[in-house]
Tab-separated table of C-alpha atoms and ligand atoms in Angstrom:
chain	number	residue	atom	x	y	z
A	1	UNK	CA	14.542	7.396	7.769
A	2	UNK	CA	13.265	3.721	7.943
A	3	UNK	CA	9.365	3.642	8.571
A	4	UNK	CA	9.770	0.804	11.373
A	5	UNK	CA	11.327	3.824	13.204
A	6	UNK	CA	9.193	5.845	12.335
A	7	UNK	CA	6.098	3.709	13.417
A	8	UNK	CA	7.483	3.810	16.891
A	9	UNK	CA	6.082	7.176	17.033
A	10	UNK	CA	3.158	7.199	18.840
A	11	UNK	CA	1.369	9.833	17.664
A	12	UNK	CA	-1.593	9.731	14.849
A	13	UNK	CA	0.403	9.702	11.053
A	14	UNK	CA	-0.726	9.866	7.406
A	15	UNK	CA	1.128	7.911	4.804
A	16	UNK	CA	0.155	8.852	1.038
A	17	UNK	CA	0.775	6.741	-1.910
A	18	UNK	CA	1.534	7.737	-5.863
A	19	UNK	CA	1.781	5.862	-8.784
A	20	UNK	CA	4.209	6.483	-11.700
A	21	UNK	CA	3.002	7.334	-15.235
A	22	UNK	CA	1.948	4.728	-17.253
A	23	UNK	CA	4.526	6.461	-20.380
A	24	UNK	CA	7.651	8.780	-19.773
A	25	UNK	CA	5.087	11.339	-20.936
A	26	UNK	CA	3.138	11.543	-17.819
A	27	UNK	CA	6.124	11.907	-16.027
A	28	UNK	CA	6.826	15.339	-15.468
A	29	UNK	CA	3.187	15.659	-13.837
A	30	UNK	CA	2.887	13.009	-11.708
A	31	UNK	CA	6.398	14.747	-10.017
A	32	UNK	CA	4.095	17.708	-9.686
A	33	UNK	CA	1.533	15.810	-8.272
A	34	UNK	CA	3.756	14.123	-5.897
A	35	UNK	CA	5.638	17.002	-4.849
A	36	UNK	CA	2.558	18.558	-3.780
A	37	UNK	CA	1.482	15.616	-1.852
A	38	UNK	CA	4.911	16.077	-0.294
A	39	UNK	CA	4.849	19.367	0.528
A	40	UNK	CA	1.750	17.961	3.459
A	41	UNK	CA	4.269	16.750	5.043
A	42	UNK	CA	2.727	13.406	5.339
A	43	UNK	CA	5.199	10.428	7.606
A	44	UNK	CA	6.319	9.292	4.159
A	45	UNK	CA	5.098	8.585	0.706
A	46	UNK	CA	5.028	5.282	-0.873
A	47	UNK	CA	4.913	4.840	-4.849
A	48	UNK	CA	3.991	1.552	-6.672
A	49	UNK	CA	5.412	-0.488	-9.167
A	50	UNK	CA	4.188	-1.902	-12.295
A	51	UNK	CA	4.336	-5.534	-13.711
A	52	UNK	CA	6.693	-3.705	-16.897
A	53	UNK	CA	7.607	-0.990	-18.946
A	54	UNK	CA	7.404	2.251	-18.057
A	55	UNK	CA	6.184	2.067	-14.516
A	56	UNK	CA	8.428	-0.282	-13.464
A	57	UNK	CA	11.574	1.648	-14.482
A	58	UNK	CA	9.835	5.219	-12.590
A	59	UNK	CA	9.428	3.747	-9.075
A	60	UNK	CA	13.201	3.954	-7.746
A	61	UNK	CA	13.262	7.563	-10.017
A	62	UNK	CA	10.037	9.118	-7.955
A	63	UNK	CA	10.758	7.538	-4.744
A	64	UNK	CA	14.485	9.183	-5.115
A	65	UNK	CA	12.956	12.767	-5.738
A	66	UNK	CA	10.732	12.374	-2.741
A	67	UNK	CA	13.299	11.525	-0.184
A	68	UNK	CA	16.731	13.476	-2.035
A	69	UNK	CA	14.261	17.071	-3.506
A	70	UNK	CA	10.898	16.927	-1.720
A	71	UNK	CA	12.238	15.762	1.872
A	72	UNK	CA	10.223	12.918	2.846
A	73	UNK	CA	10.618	9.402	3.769
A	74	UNK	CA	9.921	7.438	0.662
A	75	UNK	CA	9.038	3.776	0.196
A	76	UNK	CA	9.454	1.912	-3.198
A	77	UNK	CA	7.195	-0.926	-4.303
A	78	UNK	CA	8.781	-3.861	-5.665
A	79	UNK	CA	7.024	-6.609	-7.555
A	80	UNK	CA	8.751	-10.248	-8.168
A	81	UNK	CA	7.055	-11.945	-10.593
A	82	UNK	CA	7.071	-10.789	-13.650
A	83	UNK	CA	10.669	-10.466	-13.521
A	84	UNK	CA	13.842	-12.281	-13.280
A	85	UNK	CA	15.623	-12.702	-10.507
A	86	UNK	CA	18.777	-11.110	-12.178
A	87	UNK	CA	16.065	-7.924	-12.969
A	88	UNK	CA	14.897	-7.713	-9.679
A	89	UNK	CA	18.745	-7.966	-8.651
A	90	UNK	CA	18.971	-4.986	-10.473
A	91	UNK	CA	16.454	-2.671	-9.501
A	92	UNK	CA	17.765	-3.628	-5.500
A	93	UNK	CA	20.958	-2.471	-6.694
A	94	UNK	CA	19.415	0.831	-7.706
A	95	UNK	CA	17.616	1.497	-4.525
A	96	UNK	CA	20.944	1.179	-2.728
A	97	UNK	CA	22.282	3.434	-5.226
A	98	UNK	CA	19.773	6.084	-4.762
A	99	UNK	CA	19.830	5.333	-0.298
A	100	UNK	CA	16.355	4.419	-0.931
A	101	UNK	CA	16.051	2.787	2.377
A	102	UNK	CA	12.016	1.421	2.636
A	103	UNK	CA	10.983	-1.806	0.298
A	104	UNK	CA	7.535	-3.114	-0.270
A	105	UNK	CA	7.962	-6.456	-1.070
A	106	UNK	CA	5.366	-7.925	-3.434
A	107	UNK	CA	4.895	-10.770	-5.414
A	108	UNK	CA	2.377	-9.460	-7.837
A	109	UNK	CA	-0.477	-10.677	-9.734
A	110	UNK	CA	-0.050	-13.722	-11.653
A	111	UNK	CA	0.619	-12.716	-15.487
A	112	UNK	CA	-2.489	-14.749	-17.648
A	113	UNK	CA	-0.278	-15.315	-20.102
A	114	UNK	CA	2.606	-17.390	-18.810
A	115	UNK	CA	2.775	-20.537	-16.654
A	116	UNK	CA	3.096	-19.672	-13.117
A	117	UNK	CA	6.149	-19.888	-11.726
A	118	UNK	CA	8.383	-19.432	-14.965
A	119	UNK	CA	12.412	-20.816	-14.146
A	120	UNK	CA	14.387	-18.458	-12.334
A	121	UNK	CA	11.733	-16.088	-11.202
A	122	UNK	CA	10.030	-16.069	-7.313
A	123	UNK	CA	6.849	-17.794	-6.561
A	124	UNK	CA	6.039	-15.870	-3.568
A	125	UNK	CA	6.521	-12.527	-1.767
A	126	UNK	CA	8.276	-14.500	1.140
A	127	UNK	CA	11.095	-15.490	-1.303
A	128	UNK	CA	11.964	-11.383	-2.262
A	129	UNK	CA	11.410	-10.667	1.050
A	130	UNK	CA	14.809	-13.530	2.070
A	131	UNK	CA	16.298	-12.067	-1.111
A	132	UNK	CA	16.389	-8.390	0.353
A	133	UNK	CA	17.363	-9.098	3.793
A	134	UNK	CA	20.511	-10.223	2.517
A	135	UNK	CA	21.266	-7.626	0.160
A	136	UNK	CA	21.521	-4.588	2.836
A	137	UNK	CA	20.176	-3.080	5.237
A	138	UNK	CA	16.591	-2.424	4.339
A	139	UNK	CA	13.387	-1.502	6.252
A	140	UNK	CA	11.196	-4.191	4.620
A	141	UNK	CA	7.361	-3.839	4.262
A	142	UNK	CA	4.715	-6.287	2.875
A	143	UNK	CA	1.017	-6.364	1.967
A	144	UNK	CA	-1.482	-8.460	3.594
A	145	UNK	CA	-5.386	-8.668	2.977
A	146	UNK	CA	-7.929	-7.884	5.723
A	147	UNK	CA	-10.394	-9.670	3.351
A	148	UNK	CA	-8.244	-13.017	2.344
A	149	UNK	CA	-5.920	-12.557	-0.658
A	150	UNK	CA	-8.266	-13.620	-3.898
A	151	UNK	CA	-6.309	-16.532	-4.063
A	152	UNK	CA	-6.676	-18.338	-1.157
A	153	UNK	CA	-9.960	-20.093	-0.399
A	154	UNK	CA	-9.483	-19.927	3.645
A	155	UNK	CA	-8.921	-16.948	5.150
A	156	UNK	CA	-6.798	-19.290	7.782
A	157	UNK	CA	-4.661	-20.728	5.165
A	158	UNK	CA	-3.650	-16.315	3.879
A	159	UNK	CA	-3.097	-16.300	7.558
A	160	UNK	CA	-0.568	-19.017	7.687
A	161	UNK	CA	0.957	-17.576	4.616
A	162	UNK	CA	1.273	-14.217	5.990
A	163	UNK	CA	3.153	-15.442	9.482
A	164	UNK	CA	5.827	-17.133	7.143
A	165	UNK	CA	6.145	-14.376	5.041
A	166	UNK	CA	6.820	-12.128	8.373
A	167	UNK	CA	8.774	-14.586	9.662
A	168	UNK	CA	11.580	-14.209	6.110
A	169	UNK	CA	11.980	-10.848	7.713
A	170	UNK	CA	8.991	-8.219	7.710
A	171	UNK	CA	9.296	-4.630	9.491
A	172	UNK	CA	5.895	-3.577	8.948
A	173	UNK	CA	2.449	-4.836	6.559
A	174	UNK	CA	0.001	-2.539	4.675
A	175	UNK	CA	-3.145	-3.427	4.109
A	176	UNK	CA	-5.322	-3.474	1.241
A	177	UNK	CA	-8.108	-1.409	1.143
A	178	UNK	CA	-11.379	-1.893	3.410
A	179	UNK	CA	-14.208	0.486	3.488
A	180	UNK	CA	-16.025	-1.151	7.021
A	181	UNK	CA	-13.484	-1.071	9.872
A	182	UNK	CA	-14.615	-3.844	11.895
A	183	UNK	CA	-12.887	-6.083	8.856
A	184	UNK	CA	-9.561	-4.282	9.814
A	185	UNK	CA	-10.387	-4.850	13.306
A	186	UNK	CA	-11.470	-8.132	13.375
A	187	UNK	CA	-8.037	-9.159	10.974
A	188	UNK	CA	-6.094	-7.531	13.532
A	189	UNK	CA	-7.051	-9.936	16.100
A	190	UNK	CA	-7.054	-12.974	14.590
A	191	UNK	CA	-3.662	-12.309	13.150
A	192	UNK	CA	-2.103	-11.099	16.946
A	193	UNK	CA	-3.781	-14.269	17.819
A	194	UNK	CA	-1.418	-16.138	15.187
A	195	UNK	CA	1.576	-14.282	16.742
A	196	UNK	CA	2.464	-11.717	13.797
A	197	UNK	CA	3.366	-8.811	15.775
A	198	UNK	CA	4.857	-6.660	12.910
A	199	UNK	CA	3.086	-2.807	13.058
A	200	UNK	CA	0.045	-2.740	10.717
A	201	UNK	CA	-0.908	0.155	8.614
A	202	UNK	CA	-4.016	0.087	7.194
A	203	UNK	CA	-4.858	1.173	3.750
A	204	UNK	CA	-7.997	3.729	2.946
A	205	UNK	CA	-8.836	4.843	-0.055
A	206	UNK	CA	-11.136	7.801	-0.586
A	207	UNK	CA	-13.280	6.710	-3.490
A	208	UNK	CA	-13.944	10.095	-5.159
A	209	UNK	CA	-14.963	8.409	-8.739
A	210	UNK	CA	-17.314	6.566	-10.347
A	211	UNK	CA	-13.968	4.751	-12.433
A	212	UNK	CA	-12.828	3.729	-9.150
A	213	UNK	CA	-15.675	1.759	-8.073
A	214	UNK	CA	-15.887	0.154	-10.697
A	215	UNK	CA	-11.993	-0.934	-10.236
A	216	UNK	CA	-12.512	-1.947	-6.462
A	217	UNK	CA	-15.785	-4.008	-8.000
A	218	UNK	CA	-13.037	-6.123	-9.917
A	219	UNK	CA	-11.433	-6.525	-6.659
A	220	UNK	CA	-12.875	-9.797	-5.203
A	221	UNK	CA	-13.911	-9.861	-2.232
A	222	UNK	CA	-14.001	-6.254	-1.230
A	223	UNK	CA	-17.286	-5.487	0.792
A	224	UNK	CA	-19.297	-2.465	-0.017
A	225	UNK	CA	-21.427	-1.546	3.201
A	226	UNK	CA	-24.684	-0.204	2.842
A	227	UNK	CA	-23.324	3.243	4.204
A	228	UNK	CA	-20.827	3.493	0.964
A	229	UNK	CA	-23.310	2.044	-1.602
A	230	UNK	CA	-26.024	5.215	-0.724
A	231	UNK	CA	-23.397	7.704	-1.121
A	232	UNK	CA	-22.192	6.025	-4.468
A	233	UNK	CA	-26.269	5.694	-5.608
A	234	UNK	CA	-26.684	9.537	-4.494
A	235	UNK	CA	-23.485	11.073	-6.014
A	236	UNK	CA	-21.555	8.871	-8.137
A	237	UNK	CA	-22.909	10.610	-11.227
A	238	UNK	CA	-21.818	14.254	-9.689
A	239	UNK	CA	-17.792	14.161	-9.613
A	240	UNK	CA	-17.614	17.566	-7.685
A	241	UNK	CA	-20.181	15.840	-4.433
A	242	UNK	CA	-19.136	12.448	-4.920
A	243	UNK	CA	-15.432	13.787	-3.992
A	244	UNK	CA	-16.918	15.536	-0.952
A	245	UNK	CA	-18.550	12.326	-0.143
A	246	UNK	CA	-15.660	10.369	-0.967
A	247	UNK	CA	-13.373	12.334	1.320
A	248	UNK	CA	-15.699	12.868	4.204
A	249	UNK	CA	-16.380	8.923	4.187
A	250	UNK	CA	-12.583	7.925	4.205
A	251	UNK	CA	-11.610	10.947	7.216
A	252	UNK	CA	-14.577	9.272	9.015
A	253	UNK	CA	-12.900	6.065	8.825
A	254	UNK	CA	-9.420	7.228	9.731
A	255	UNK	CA	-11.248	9.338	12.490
A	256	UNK	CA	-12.695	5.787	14.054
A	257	UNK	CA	-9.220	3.597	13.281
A	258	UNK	CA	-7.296	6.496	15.693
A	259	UNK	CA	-9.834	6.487	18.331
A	260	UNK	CA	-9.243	3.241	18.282
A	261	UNK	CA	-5.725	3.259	18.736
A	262	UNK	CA	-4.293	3.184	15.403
A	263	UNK	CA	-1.884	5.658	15.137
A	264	UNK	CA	-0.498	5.353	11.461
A	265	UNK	CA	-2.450	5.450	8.163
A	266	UNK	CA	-1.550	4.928	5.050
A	267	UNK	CA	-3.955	6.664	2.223
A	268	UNK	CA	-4.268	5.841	-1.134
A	269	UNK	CA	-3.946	9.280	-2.305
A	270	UNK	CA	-3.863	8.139	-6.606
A	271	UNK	CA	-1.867	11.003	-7.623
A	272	UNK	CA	-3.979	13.436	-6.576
A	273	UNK	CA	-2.781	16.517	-4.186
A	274	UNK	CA	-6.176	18.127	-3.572
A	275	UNK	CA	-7.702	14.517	-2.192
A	276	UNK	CA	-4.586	14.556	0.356
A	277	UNK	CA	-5.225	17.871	0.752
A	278	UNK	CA	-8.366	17.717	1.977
A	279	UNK	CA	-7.783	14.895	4.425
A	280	UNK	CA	-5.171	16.490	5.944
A	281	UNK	CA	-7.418	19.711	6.559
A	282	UNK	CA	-9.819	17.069	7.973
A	283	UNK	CA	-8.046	16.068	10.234
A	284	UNK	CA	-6.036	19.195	11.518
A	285	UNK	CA	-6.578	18.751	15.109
A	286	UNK	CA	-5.684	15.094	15.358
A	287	UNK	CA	-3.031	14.279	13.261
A	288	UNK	CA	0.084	16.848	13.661
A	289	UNK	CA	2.606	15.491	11.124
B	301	FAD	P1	2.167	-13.153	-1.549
B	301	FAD	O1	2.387	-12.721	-0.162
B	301	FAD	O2	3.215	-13.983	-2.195
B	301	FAD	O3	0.769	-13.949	-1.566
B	301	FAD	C1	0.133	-14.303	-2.801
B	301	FAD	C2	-0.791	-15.482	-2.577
B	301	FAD	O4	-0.009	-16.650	-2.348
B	301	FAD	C3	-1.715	-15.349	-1.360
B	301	FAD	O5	-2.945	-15.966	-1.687
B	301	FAD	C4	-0.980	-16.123	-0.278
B	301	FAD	O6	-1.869	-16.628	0.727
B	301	FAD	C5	-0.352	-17.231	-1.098
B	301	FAD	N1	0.912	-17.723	-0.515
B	301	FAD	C6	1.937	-16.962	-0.043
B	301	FAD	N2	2.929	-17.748	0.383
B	301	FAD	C7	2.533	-19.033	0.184
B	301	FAD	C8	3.130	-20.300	0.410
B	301	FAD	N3	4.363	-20.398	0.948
B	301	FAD	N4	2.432	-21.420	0.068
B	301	FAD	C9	1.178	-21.328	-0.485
B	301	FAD	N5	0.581	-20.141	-0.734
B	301	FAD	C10	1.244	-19.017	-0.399
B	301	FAD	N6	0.766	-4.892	-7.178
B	301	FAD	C11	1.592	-4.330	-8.076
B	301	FAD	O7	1.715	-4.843	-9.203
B	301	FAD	N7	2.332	-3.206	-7.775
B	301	FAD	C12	2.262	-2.607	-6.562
B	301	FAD	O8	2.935	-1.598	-6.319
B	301	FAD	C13	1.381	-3.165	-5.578
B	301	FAD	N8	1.278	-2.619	-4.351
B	301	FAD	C14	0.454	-3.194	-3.418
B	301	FAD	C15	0.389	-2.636	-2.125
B	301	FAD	C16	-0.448	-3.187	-1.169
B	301	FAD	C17	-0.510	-2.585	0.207
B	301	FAD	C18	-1.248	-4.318	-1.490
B	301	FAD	C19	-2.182	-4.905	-0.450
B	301	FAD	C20	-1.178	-4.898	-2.750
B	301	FAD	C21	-0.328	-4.350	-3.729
B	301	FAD	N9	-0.200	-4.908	-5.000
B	301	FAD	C22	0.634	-4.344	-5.936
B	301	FAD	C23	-1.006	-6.089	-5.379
B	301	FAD	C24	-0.247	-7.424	-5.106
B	301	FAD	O9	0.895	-7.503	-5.914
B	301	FAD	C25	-1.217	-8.583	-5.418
B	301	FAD	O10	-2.289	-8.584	-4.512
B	301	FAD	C26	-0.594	-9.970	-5.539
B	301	FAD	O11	-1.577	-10.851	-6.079
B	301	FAD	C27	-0.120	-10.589	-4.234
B	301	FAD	O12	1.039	-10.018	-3.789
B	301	FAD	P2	1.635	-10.369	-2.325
B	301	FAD	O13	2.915	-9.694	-2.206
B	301	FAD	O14	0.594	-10.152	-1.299
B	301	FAD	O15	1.867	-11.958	-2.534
C-alpha cells in the first residue's frame, strides 16, 4: 500500500523504523528483530540506508521481507550522494523489482573525504526526488528538520529549501527527531504558513541508552529540555530504568502530538522489538492499528 494512502486514515498510527546490519553477519538477526516489530502490526515499517557497503545493499532486501513475508507496508530509504547516478539507477530498478512501492528520498551527509558535489552524482535531495517521479509510480517521502538542517544557518532559508524539494514531487516528510513538542509544533506552522501542505510525520525516538545520547549530542542543534536531561542525570547509568524512563518519556510525547491532532507517528524503534513493544502496550487504548 502507498503511505500517502495510508495517511488519509484518520485515526492515531505508529510507524517503526529498522536499520540493516552493518556486515551480512548481523543479518539474520536484525530479520528477527524486524519481524517482531512487524508482527505489532504497526501502519508500516521504514528501514534506512547506509552511505556503502553492506547496509546499502540490505535496505531493498529487508524492506522486501517486510512487505512480501511479514505483511506490512514497507518504506526503503534511499541516499544520493555517495553514489552515482547510474548506482542509484540501480537500486530504483530493484525496488520496482521487488513492488517496493514507498521511497525516502535523501541526499545524505556530505562524505569528508571527497569534494562536494563529485561529477555525475546529485547535490540535493530535490534532484532524486525529480529522478524517481519519473521512473514509476512511487509514493515518495522526504526528511525535513524541525530544528534547521545543520547546514543551513537560517532556519528560513531550510524552509525555502524544503518547499522546492516538495514542490519536485513529495507525498509525505518525516521529521527528525525532537524531544520538546512545541519545536514540532511551532515548525508545523511556519511551514503551513510557507504553503507545504504535504502530511507530516513526526519522528520520536525513545532514548533508552546512555550510547544514544551521546549520538543525538553529535547531532547539532538538537535541544535537550530540562525534563529529559533529569531523567538522563537520574538513570542513564541504570540501562534496565533508563529504558522505563526512556519509553515512558517518548509515549508521553506521542500521547500530547495525538491530542493534538496528529494522527500518525513514526518511531525510531533501532532494531529493537521490546522498545516497540512497549509503546504499543502504552498506548493500547489510543492507537488501534
Ligand atoms: P536535502 O533536502 O538535500 O538538504 C540538505 C541541505 O541542503 C539542507 O541544509 C538544505 O536546506 C540544503 N538545500 C536543499 N536544497 C537546496 C538548494 N536547492 N539550494 C541550497 N541549499 C539547499 N541518512 C542516511 O545516510 N540514511 C538514512 O536512511 C537516513 N534517513 C533519514 C531519515 C530522516 C527522517 C531524516 C530526518 C534524516 C535521515 N538521514 C539519513 C540523514 C540525512 O541524510 C542527512 O540529514 C542529510 O545531511 C540531509 O539529507 P536531506 O535529504 O534532508 O537533504
Amino acid at each position: 500500500m502507498k503511505i500517502r494512502d495510508i495517511l488519509k486514515i484518520e485515526e492515531p498510527h505508529i510507524s517503526f523504523e529498522v536499520f540493516p546490519p552493518k556486515t551480512d553477519a548481523g543479518y539474520d538477526s536484525v530479520l528477527a528483530a524486524t519481524e517482531k516489530i512487524a508482527a505489532l502490526k504497526p501502519s508500516f515499517i521504514s528501514v534506512t540506508y547506509g552511505a556503502g557497503g553492506g547496509t546499502s545493499k540490505n535496505t531493498v532486501s529487508i524492506a522486501s521481507h517486510i512487505k512480501k513475508d511479514f505483511g506490512v507496508t514497507s518504506l526503503a530509504h534511499l541516499t544520493c550522494v555517495s553514489s552515482t547516478k547510474e548506482v542509484v539507477h540501480q537500486v530504483i530498478d530493484r525496488l520496482k523489482e521487488e513492488g517496493i512501492e514507498n521511497v525516502l528520498a535523501l541526499r545524505g551527509d556530505i562524505p569528508a573525504e571527497h569534494e562536494f558535489p563529485l561529477p555525475n552524482h546529485y547535490r540535493y535531495a530535490s534532484e532524486l526526488i525529480e529522478d524517481i517521479r519519473g521512473q514509476g509510480d512511487f509514493c515518495i517521502g522526504a526528511a525535513c528538520y524541525p530544528e534547521g538542517h545543520v547546514e543551513t544557518e537560517h532556519k528560513k532559508d531550510d524552509i525555502i529549501n524544503l518547499k522546492h524539494k516538495v514542490d519536485c514531487g513529495v507525498d509525505f516528510l518525516t521529521t527528525q527527531m525532537f524531544f520538546d513538542n512545541h519545536i514540532l509544533y511551532n515548525f508545523l506552522y511556519r511551514i503551513r504558513e510557507k504553503g507545504i501542505t504535504v502530511p507530516v510525520l513526526p519522528g520520536i525516538m525513545p532514548v533508552t541508552n546512555k550510547k544514544q545520547i551521546a549520538r543525538i549530542g553529535g547531532l547539532s542543534g538538537t535541544i535537550l529540555p530540562e525534563r529529559f536531561r533529569a531523567i538522563v542525570d537520574r538513570f542513564g547509568d541504570n540501562p534496565a530504568a533508563m529504558q522505563q524512563a526512556g519509553i515512558a518519556y517518548a509515549t508521553d510525547q506521542i500521547i500530547d502530538l495525538i491530542a493534538n491532532g496528529i494522527n500518525h507517528i513514526h518511531v525510531y524503534s533501532m532494531n529493537k522489538p521490546e522498545v516497540a513493544a512497549a509503546i504499543i502496550r502504552n498506548l493500547s487504548e489510543i492507537v488501534k492499528n
